[in-house]
Tab-separated table of N, CA and C in Angstrom:
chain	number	residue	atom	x	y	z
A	1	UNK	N	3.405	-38.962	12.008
A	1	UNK	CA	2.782	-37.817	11.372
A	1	UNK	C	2.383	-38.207	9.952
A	2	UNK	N	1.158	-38.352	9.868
A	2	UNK	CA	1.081	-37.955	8.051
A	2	UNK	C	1.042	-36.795	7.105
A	3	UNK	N	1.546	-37.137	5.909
A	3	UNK	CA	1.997	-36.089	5.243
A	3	UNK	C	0.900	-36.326	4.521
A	4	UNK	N	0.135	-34.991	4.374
A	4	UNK	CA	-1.186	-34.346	3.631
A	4	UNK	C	-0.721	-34.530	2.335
A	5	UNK	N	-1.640	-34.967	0.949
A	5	UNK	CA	-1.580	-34.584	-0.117
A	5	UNK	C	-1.480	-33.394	-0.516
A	6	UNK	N	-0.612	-32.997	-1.729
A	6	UNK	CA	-0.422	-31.685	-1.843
A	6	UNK	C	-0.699	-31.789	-3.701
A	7	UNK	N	-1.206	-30.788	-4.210
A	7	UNK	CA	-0.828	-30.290	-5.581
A	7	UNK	C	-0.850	-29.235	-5.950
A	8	UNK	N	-0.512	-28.617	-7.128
A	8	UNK	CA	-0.365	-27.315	-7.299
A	8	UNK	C	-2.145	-26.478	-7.686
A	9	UNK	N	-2.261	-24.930	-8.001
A	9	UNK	CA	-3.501	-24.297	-8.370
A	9	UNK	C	-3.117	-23.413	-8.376
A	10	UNK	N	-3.295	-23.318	-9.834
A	10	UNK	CA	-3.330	-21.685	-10.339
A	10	UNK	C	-4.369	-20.981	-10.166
A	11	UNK	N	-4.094	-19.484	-9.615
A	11	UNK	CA	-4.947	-19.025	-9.109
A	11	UNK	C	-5.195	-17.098	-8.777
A	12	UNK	N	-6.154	-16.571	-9.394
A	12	UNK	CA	-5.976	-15.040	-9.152
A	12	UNK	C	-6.671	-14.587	-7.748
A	13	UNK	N	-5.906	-13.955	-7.226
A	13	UNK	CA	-6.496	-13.109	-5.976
A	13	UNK	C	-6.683	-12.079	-5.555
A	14	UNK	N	-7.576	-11.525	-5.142
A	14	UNK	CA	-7.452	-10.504	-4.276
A	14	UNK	C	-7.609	-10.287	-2.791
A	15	UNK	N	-6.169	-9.427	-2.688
A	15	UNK	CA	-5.969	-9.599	-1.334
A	15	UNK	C	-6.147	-8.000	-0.900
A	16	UNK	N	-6.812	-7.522	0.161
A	16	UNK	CA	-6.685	-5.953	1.112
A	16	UNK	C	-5.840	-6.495	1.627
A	17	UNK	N	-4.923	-4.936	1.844
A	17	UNK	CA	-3.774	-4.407	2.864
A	17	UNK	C	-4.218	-3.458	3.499
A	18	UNK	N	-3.911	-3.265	4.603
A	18	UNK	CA	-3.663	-2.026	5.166
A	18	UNK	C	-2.098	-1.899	5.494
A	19	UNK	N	-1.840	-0.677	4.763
A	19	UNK	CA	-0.331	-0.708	5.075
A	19	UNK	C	0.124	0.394	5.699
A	20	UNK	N	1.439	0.664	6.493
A	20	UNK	CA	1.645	2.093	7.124
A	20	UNK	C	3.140	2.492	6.297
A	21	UNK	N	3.080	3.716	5.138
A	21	UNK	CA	4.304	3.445	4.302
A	21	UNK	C	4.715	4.984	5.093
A	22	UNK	N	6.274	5.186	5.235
A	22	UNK	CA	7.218	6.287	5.966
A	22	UNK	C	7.946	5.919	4.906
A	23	UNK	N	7.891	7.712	4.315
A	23	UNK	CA	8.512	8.108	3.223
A	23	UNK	C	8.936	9.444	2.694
A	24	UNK	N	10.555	9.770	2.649
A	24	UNK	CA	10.652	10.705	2.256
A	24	UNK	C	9.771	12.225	1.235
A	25	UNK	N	9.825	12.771	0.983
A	25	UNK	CA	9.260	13.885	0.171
A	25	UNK	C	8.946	15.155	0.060
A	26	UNK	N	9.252	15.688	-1.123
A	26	UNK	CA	9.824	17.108	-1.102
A	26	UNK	C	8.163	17.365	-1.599
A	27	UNK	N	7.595	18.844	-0.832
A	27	UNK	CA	6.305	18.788	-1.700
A	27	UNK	C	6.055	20.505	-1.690
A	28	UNK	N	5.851	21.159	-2.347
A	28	UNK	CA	5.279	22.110	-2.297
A	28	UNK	C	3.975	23.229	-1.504
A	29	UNK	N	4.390	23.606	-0.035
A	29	UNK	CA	2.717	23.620	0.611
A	29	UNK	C	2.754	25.434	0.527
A	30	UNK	N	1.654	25.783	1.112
A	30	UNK	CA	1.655	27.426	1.428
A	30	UNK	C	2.962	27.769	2.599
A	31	UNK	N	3.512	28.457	2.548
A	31	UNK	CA	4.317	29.225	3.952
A	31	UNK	C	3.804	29.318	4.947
A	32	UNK	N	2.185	29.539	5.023
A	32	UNK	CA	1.856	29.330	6.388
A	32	UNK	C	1.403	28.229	7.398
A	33	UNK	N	1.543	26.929	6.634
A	33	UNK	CA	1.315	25.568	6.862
A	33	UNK	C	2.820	24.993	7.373
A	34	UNK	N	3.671	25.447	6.564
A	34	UNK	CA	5.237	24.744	6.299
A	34	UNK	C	6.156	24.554	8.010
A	35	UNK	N	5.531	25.081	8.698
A	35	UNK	CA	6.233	25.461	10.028
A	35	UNK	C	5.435	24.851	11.095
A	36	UNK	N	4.321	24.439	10.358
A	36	UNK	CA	3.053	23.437	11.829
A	36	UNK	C	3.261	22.681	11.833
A	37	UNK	N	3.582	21.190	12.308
A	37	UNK	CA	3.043	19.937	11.562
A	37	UNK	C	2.018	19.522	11.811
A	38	UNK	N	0.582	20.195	12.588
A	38	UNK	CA	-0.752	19.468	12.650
A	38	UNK	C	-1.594	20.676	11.461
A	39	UNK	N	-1.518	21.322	10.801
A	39	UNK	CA	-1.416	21.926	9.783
A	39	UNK	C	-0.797	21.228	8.391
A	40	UNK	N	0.261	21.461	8.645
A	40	UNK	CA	0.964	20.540	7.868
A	40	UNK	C	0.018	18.963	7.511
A	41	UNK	N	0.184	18.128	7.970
A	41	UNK	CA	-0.495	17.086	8.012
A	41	UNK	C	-2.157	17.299	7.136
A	42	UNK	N	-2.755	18.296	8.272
A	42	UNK	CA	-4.063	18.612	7.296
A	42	UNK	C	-3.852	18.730	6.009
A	43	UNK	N	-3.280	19.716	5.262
A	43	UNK	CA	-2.940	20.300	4.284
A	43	UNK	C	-2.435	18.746	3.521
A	44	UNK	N	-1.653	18.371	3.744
A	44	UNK	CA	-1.054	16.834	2.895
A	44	UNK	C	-2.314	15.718	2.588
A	45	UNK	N	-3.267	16.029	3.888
A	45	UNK	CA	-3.819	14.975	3.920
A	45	UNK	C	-5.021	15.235	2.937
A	46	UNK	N	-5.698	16.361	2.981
A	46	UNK	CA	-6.312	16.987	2.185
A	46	UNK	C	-5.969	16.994	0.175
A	47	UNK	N	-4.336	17.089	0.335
A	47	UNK	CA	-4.222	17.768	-1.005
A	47	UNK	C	-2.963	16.477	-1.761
A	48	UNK	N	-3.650	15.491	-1.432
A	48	UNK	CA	-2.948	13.982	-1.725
A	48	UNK	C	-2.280	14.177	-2.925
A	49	UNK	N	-2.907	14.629	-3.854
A	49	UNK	CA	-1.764	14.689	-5.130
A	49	UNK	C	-1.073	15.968	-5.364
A	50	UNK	N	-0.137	16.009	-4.053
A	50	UNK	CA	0.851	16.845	-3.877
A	50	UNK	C	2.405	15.925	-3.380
A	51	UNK	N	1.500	14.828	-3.258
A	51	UNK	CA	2.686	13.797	-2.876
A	51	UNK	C	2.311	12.469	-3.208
A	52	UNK	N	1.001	11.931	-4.029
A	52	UNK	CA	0.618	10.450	-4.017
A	52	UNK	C	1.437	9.803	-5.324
A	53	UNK	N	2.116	10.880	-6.326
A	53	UNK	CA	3.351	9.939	-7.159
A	53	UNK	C	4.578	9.356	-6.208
A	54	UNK	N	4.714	10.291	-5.236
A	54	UNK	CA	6.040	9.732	-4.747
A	54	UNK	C	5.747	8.673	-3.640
A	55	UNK	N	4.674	8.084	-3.591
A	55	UNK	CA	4.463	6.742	-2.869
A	55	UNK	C	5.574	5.698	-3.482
A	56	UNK	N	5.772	5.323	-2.230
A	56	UNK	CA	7.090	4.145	-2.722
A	56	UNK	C	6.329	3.008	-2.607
A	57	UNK	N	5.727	2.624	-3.992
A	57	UNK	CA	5.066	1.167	-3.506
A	57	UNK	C	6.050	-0.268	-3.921
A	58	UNK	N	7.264	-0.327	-4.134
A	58	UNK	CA	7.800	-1.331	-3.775
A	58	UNK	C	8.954	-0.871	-3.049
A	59	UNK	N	9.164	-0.426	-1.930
A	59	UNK	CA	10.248	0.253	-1.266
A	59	UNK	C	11.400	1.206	-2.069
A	60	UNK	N	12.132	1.264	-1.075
A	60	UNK	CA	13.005	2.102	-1.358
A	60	UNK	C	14.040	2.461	-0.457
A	61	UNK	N	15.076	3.026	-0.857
A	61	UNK	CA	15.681	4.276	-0.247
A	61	UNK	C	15.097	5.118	0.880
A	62	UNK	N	15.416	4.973	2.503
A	62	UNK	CA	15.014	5.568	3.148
A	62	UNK	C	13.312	5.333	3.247
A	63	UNK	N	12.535	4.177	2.897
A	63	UNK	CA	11.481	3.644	3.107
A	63	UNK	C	11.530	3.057	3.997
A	64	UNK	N	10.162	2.600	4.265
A	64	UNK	CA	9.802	1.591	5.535
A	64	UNK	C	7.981	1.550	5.412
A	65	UNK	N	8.137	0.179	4.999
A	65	UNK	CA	6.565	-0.222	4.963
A	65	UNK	C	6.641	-1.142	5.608
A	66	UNK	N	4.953	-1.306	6.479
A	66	UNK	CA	4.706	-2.590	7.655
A	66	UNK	C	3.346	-2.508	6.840
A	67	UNK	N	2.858	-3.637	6.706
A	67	UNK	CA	1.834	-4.828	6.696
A	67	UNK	C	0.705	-4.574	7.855
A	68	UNK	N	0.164	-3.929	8.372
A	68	UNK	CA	-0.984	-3.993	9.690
A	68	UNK	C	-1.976	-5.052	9.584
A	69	UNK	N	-2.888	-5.098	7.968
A	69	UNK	CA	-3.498	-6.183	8.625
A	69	UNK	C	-3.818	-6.501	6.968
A	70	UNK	N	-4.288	-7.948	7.081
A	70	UNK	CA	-4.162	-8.433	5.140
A	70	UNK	C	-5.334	-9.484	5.311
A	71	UNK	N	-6.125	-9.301	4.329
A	71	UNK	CA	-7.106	-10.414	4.170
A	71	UNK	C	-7.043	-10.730	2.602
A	72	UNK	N	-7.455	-12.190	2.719
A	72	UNK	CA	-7.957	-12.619	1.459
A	72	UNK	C	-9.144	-12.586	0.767
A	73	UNK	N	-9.402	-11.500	-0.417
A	73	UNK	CA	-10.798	-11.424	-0.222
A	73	UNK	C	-11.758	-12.430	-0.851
A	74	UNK	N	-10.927	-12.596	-1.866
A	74	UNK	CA	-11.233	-13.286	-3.443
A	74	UNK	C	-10.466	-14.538	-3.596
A	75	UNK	N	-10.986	-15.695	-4.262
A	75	UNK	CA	-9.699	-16.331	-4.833
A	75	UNK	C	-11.206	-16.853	-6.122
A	76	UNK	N	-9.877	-16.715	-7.205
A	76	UNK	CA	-10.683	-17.949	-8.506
A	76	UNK	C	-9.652	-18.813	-9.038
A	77	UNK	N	-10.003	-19.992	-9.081
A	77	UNK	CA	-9.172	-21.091	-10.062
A	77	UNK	C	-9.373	-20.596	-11.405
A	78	UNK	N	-8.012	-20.555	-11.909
A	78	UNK	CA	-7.695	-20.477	-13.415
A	78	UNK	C	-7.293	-21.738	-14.125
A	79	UNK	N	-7.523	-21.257	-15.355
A	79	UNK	CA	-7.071	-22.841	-16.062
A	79	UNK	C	-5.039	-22.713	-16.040
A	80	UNK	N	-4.707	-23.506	-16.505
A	80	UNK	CA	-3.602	-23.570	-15.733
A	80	UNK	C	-2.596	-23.266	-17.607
A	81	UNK	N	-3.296	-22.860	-18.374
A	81	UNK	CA	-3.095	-21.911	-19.722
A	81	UNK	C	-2.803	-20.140	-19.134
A	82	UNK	N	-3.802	-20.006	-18.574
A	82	UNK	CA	-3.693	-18.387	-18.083
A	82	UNK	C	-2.384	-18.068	-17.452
């Protein structure tokens, strides 16, 4: 087997996620939504900043995030100062 040359590269990226995050949260809705959950759901999905602080974006307590699908979109070489 040969062993490939290797060296280091500094480097900024951008990468897309699609992620699926399950997460606790207490939120405030109307009474007549609170008892549906395909209502419910509308209403959340609709009125995002009723719950988009309490996104757990580096986990947590009673979290659970999966990864679905990740691309690389971007890459640039930096000087190796940055």
């Amino acid at each position: 087997m040969n062993a490939e040359e290797m060296t280091k590269a500094r480097v900024e990226m951008t990468v897309t996620e699609e992620v699926t995050d399950d997460f606790p949260a207490t939120v405030e809705v109307p009474t007549d939504v609170a008892d549906d959950p395909q209502a419910l759901t509308e209403y959340l999905a609709d009125n995002e900043d009723l719950w988009l602080d309490d996104l757990p974006i580096t986990g947590g307590i009673n979290v659970s995030l999966a990864v679905n699908e990740r691309d690389v979109e971007e890459v640039k070489l930096l000087d190796e100062a940055e």
